[in-house]
Short mmCIF file of C-alpha atoms and ligand atoms in Angstrom, two decimals:
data_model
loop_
_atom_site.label_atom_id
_atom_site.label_comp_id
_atom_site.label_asym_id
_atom_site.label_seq_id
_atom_site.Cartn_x
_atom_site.Cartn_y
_atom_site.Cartn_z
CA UNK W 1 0.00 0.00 0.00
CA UNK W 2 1.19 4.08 -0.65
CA UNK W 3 1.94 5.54 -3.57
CA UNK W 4 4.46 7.52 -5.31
CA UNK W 5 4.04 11.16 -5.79
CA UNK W 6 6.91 13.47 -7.15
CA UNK W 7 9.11 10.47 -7.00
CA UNK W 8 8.76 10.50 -3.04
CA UNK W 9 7.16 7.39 -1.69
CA UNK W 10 4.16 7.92 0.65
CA UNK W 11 3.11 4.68 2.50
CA UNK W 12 -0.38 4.94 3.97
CA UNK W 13 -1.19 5.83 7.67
CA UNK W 14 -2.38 3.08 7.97
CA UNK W 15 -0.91 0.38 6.55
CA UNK W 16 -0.98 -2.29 8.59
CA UNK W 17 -0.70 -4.86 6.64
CA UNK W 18 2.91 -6.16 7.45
CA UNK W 19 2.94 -5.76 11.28
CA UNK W 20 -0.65 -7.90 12.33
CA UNK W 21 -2.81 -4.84 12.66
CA UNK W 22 -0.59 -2.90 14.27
CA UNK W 23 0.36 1.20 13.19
CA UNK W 24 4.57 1.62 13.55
CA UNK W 25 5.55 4.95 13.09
CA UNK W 26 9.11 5.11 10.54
CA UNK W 27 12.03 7.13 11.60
CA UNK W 28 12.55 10.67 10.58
CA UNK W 29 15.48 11.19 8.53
CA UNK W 30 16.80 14.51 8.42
CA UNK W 31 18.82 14.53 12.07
CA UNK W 32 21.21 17.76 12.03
CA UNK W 33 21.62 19.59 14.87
CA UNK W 34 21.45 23.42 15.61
CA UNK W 35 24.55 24.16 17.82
CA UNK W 36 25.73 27.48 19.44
CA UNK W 37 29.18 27.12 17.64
CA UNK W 38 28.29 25.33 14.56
CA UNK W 39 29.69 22.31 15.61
CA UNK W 40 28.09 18.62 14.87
CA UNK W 41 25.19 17.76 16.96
CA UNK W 42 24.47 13.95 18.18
CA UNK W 43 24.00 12.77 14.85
CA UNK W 44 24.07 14.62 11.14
CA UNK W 45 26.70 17.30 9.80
CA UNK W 46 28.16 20.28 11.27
CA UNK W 47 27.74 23.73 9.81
CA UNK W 48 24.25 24.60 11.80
CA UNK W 49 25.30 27.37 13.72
CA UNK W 50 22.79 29.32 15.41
CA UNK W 51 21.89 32.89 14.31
CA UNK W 52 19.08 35.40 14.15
CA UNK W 53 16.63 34.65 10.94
CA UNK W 54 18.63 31.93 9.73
CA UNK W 55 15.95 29.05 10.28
CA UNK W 56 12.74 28.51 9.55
CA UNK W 57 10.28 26.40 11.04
CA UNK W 58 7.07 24.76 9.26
CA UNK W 59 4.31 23.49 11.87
CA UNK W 60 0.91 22.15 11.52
CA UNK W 61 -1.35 23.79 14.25
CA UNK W 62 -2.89 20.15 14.56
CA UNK W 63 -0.16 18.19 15.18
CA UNK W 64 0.84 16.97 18.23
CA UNK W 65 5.06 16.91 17.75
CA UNK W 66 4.76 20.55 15.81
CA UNK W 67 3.48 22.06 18.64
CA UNK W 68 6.16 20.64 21.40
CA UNK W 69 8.05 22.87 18.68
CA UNK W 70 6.29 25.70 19.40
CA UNK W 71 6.14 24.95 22.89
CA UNK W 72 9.82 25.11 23.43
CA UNK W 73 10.10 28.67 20.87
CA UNK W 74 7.65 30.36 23.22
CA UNK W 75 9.40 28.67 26.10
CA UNK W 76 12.65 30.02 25.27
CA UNK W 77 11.69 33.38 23.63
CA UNK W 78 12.76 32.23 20.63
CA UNK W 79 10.19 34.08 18.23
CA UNK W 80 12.80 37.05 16.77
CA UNK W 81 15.07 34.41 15.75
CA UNK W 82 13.21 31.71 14.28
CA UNK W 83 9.59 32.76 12.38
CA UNK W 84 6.98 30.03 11.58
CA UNK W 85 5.31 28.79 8.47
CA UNK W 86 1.72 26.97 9.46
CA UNK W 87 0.31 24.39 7.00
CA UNK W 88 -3.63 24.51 6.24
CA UNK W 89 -5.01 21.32 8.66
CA UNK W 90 -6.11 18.92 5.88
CA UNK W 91 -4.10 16.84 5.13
CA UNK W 92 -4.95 14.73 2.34
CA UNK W 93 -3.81 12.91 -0.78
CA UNK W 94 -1.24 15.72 -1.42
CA UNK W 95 0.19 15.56 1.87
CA UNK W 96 0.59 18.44 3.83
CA UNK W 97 -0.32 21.83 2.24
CA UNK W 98 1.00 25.55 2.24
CA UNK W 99 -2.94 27.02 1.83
CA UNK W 100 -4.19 29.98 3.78
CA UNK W 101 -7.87 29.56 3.36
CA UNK W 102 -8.00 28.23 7.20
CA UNK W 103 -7.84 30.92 10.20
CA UNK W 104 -4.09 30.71 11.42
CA UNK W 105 -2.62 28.73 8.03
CA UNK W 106 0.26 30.86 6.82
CA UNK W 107 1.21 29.02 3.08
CA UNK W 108 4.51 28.53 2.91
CA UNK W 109 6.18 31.95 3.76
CA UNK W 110 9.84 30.89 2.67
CA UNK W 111 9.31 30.22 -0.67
CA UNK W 112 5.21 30.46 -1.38
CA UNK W 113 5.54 26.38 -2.50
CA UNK W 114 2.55 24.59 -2.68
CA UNK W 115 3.36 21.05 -0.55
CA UNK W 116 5.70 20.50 2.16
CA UNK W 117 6.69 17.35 0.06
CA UNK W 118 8.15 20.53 -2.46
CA UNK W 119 10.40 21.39 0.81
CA UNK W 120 12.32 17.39 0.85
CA UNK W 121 12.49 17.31 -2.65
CA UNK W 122 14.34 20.72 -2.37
CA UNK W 123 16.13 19.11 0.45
CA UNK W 124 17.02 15.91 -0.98
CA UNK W 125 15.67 15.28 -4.95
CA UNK W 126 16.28 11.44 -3.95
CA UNK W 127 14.79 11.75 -0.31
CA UNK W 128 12.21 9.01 0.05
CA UNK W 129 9.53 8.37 3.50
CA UNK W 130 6.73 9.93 5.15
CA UNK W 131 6.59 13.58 4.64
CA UNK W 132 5.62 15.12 8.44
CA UNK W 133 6.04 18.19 9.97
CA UNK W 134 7.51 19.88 12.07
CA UNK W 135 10.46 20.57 9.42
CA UNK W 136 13.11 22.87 10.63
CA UNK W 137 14.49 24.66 7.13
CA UNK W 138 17.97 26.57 7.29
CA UNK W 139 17.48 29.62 4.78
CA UNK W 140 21.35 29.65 4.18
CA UNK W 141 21.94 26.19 2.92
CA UNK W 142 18.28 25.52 2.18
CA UNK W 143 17.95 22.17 3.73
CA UNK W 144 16.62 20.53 6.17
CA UNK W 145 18.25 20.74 9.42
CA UNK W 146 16.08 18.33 11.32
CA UNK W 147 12.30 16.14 11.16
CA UNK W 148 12.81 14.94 14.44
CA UNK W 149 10.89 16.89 17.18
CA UNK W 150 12.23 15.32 20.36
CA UNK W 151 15.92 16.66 18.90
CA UNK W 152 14.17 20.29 17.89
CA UNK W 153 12.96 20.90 20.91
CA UNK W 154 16.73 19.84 22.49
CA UNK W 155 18.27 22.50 20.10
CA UNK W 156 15.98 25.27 21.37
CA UNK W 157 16.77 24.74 24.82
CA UNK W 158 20.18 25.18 24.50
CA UNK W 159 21.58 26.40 21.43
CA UNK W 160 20.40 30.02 21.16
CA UNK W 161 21.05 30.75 24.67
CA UNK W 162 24.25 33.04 24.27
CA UNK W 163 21.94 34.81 21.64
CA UNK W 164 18.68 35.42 23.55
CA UNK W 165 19.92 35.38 27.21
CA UNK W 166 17.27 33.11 28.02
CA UNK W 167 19.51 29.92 30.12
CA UNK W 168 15.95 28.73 31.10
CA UNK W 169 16.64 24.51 31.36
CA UNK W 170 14.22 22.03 30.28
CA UNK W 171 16.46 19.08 29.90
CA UNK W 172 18.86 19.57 32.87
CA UNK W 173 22.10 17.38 33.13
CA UNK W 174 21.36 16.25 36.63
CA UNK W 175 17.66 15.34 35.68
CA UNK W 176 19.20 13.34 32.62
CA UNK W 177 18.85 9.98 33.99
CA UNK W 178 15.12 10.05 35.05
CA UNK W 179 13.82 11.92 32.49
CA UNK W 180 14.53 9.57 29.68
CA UNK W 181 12.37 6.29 31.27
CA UNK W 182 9.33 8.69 31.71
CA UNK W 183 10.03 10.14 28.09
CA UNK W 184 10.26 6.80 26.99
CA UNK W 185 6.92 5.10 28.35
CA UNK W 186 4.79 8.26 27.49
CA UNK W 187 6.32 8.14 24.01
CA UNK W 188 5.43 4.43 23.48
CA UNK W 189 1.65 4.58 25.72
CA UNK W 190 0.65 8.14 25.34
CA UNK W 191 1.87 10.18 22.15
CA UNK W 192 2.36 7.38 20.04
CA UNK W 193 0.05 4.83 21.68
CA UNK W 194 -3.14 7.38 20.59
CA UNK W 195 -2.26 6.74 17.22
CA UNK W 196 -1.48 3.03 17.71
CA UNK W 197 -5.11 2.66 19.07
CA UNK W 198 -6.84 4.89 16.88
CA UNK W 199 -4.92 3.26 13.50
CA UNK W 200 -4.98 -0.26 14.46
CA UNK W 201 -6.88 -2.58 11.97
CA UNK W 202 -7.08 -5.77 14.65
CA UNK W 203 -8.70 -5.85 17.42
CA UNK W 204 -6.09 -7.36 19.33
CA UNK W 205 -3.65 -4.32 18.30
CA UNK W 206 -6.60 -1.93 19.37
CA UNK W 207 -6.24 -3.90 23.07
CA UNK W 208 -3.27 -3.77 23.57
CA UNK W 209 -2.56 -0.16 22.85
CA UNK W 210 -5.35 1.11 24.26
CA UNK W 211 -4.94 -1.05 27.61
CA UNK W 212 -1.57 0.34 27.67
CA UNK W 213 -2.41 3.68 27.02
CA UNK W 214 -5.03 3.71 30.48
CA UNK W 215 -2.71 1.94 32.47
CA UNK W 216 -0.45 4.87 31.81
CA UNK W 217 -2.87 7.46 32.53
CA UNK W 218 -4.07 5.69 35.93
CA UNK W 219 -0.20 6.12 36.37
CA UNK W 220 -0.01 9.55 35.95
CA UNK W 221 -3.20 10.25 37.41
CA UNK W 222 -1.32 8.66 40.63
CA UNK W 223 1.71 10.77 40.23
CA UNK W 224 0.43 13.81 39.67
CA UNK W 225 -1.69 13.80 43.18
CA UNK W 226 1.82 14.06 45.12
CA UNK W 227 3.70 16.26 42.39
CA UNK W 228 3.15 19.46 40.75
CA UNK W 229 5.21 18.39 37.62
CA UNK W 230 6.27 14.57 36.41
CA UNK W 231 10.23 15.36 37.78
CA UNK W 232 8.81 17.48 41.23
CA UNK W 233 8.76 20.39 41.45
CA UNK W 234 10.47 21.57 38.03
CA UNK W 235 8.85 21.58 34.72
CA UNK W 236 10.96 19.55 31.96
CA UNK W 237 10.62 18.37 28.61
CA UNK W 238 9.13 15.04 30.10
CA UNK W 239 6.07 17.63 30.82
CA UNK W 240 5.52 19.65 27.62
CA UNK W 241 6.27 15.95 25.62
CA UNK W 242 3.06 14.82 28.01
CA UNK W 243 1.16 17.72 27.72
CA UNK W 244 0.89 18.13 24.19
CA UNK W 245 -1.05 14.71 23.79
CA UNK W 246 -3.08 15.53 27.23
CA UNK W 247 -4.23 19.11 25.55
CA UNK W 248 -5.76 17.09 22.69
CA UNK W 249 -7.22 13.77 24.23
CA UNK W 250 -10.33 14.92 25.02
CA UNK W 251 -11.54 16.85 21.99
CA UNK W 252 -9.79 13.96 19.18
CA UNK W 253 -7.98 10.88 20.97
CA UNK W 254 -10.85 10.07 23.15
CA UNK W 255 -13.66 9.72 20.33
CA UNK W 256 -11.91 9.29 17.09
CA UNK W 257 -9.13 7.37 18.15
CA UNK W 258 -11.26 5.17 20.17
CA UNK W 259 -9.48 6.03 23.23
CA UNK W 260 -12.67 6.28 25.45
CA UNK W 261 -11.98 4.23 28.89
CA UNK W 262 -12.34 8.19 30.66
CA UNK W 263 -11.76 11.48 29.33
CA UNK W 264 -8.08 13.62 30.85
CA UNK W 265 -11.11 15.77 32.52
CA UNK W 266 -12.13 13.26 34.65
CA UNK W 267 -8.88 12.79 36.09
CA UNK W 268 -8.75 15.52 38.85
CA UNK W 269 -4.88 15.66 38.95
CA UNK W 270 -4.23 15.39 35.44
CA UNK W 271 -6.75 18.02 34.25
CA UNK W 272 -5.29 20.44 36.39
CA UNK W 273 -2.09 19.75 35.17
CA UNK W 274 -3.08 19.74 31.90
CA UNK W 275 -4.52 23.54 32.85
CA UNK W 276 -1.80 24.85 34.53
CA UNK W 277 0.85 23.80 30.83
CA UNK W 278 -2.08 25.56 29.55
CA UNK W 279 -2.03 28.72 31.53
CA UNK W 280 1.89 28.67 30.87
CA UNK W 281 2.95 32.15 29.49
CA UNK W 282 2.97 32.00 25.94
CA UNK W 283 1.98 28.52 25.65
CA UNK W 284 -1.99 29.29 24.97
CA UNK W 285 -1.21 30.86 21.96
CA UNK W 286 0.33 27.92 20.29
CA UNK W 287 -2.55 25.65 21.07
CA UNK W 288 -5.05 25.86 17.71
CA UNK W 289 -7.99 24.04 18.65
CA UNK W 290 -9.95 24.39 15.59
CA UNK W 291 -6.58 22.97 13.17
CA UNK W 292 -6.68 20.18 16.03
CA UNK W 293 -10.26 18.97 15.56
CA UNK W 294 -10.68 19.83 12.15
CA UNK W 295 -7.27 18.05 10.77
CA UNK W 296 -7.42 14.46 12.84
CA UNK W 297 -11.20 14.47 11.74
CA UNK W 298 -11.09 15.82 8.25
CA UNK W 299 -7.70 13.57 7.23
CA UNK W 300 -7.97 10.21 8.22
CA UNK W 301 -10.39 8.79 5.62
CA UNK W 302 -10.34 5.26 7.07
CA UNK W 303 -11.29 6.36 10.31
CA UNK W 304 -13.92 8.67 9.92
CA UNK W 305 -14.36 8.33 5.81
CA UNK W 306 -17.37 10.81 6.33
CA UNK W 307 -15.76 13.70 7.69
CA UNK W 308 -18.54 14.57 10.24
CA UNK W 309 -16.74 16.91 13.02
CA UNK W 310 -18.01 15.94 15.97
CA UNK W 311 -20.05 18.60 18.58
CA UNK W 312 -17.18 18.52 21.60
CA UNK W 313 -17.81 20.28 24.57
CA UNK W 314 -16.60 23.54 25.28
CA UNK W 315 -13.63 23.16 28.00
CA UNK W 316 -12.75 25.82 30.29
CA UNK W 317 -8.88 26.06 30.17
CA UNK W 318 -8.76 29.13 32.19
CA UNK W 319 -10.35 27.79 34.67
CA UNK W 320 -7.95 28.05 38.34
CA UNK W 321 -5.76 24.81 38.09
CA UNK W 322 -5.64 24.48 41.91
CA UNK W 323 -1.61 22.92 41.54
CA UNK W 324 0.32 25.65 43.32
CA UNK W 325 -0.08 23.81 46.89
CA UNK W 326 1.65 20.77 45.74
CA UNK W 327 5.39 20.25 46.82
CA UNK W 328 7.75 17.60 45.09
CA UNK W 329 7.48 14.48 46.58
N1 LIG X 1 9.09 11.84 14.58
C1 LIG X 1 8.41 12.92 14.04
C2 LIG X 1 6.96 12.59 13.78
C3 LIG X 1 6.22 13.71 13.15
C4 LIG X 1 4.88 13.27 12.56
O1 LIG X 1 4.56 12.09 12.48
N2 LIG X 1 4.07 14.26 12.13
C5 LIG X 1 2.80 13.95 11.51
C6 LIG X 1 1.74 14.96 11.88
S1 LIG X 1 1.14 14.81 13.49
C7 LIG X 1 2.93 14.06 10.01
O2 LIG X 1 3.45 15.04 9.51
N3 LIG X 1 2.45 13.07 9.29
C8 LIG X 1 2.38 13.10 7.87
C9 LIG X 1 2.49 11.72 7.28
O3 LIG X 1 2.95 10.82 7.98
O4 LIG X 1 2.14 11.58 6.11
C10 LIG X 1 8.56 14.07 15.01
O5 LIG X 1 8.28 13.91 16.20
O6 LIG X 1 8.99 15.14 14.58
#
């Protein structure tokens, strides 16, 4: 299953076929790093060397790893330096799309190109995979520095710092240790296991994400009633990684991915949590819900081929979160 469009290969959503029902999510591919000195990251080339204007960034609204993106520029006052491109939240058999016929959707402000499929083959004329956003485009060498939002949101929290002043630490080296086992089982449960739930084709695949997915949540719901944040009493990646797949559950995990044990509302400590990200400065204002229901409703034709949009509720988010009593454990 996929097809080939522009010579890039697009493999379905939702092709399950080869893995028993079950949706696995491919690797990104572009893995450069931003660094204050221009040095080589982790992985990829040197020659990224952060500067004022120099990179882009190209976000859906909708999506769930663009926004941690946005999370961490707002976090880390990075909005002179790096200026946003936001795709139109339908995505369909194009891809993604640079329209601006949607409240919010930019086109592509770069280059005015029509796809963001335009922006690999720019990249890369033999790149092949999944096309997803967030993209992170450096103007000078026009490529792509990095697909990979877990590593974006590591270069914004350190690598303009000498720039913007702003030494605020999400990822701190003494925190290191316990951060990545929590990353790593709300990665596989939470922000991935929505989709494995909501994509799966078996109902056995459907189980055992979904069971996973609650058992994580009970979890959390636990941890959260003797800690303000998942470390204590300091917010961390591990939190904005949690909190952008909390800030959607309700309004698209719960009822079109099928994920419908309990809503994040019902969970007293988790909804207030999920409030107080929220209420973050600057963080409201990169939280789109009308590109969140409309895209995961309008897009995925084998899970709701119709494309009704369902009611929702109206949420309060500025509602008082009630959080500020509790003390790390
Ligand atoms: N590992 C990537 C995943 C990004 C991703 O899957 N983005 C989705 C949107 S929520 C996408 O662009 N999907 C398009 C596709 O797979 O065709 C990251 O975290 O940056």
């Amino acid at each position: 299953m996929g097809q080939l469009i522009d010579g890039i290969w697009h493999d379905d959503w939702y092709d399950t076929s080869k893995s028993g029902g079950k949706f696995v999510r491919s690797t990104a591919k572009f893995r450069n790093w931003i660094t204050a000195d221009g040095s080589a990251g982790p992985s990829g080339e040197s020659g990224f060397e952060a500067a004022p204007g120099r990179y882009h960034l190209y976000v859906s609204y909708a999506c769930p790893w663009a926004n941690r993106a946005l999370f961490f520029r707002a976090l880390k006052g990075l909005e002179d330096m790096i200026d946003v491109s936001v795709v139109h939240p339908d995505m369909l058999g194009e891809g993604w799309e640079f329209r601006d016929d949607f409240d919010g959707a930019t086109g592509d402000r770069v280059y005015g190109l029509p796809y963001a499929r335009d922006l690999y083959i720019k990249a890369d004329p033999k790149v092949s995979g999944r096309v997803t956003v967030p993209i992170l485009w450096d103007r000078q060498r026009e490529t792509i520095v990095s697909n990979e939002s877990a590593e974006i949101i590591r270069m914004f929290n350190a690598a303009f710092d000498h720039l913007t002043g702003n030494t605020d630490d999400y990822w701190p080296e003494e925190l290191r240790d316990e951060i990545e086992p929590i990353n790593a089982r709300i990665y596989d449960t939470l922000n991935n296991g929505v989709y494995k739930s909501g994509f799966a084709t078996t109902q056995e695949a459907y189980d055992s994400a979904v069971t996973a997915l609650f058992d994580t949540l009970d979890w959390l719901e636990s941890l959260l009633g003797e800690r303000r944040y998942l470390l204590g009493d300091r917010v961390t990646e591990a939190d904005w990684r949690l909190f952008s797949t909390l800030v959607r559950f309700d309004l698209v995990y719960h009822t079109h991915f099928k994920c419908n044990r309990a809503f994040v509302r019902e969970h007293p400590n988790l909804w207030g949590y999920t409030r107080e990200l929220y209420q973050w400065p600057g963080i409201a204002e990169t939280v789109h819900f009308d590109h969140i229901v409309r895209h995961y409703h309008y897009s995925h034709d084998t899970v709701n081929p119709h494309r009704i949009i369902p009611i929702n509720p109206v949420l309060d988010w500025t509602a008082p979160h009630g959080r500020e009593g509790l003390k790390a454990a």
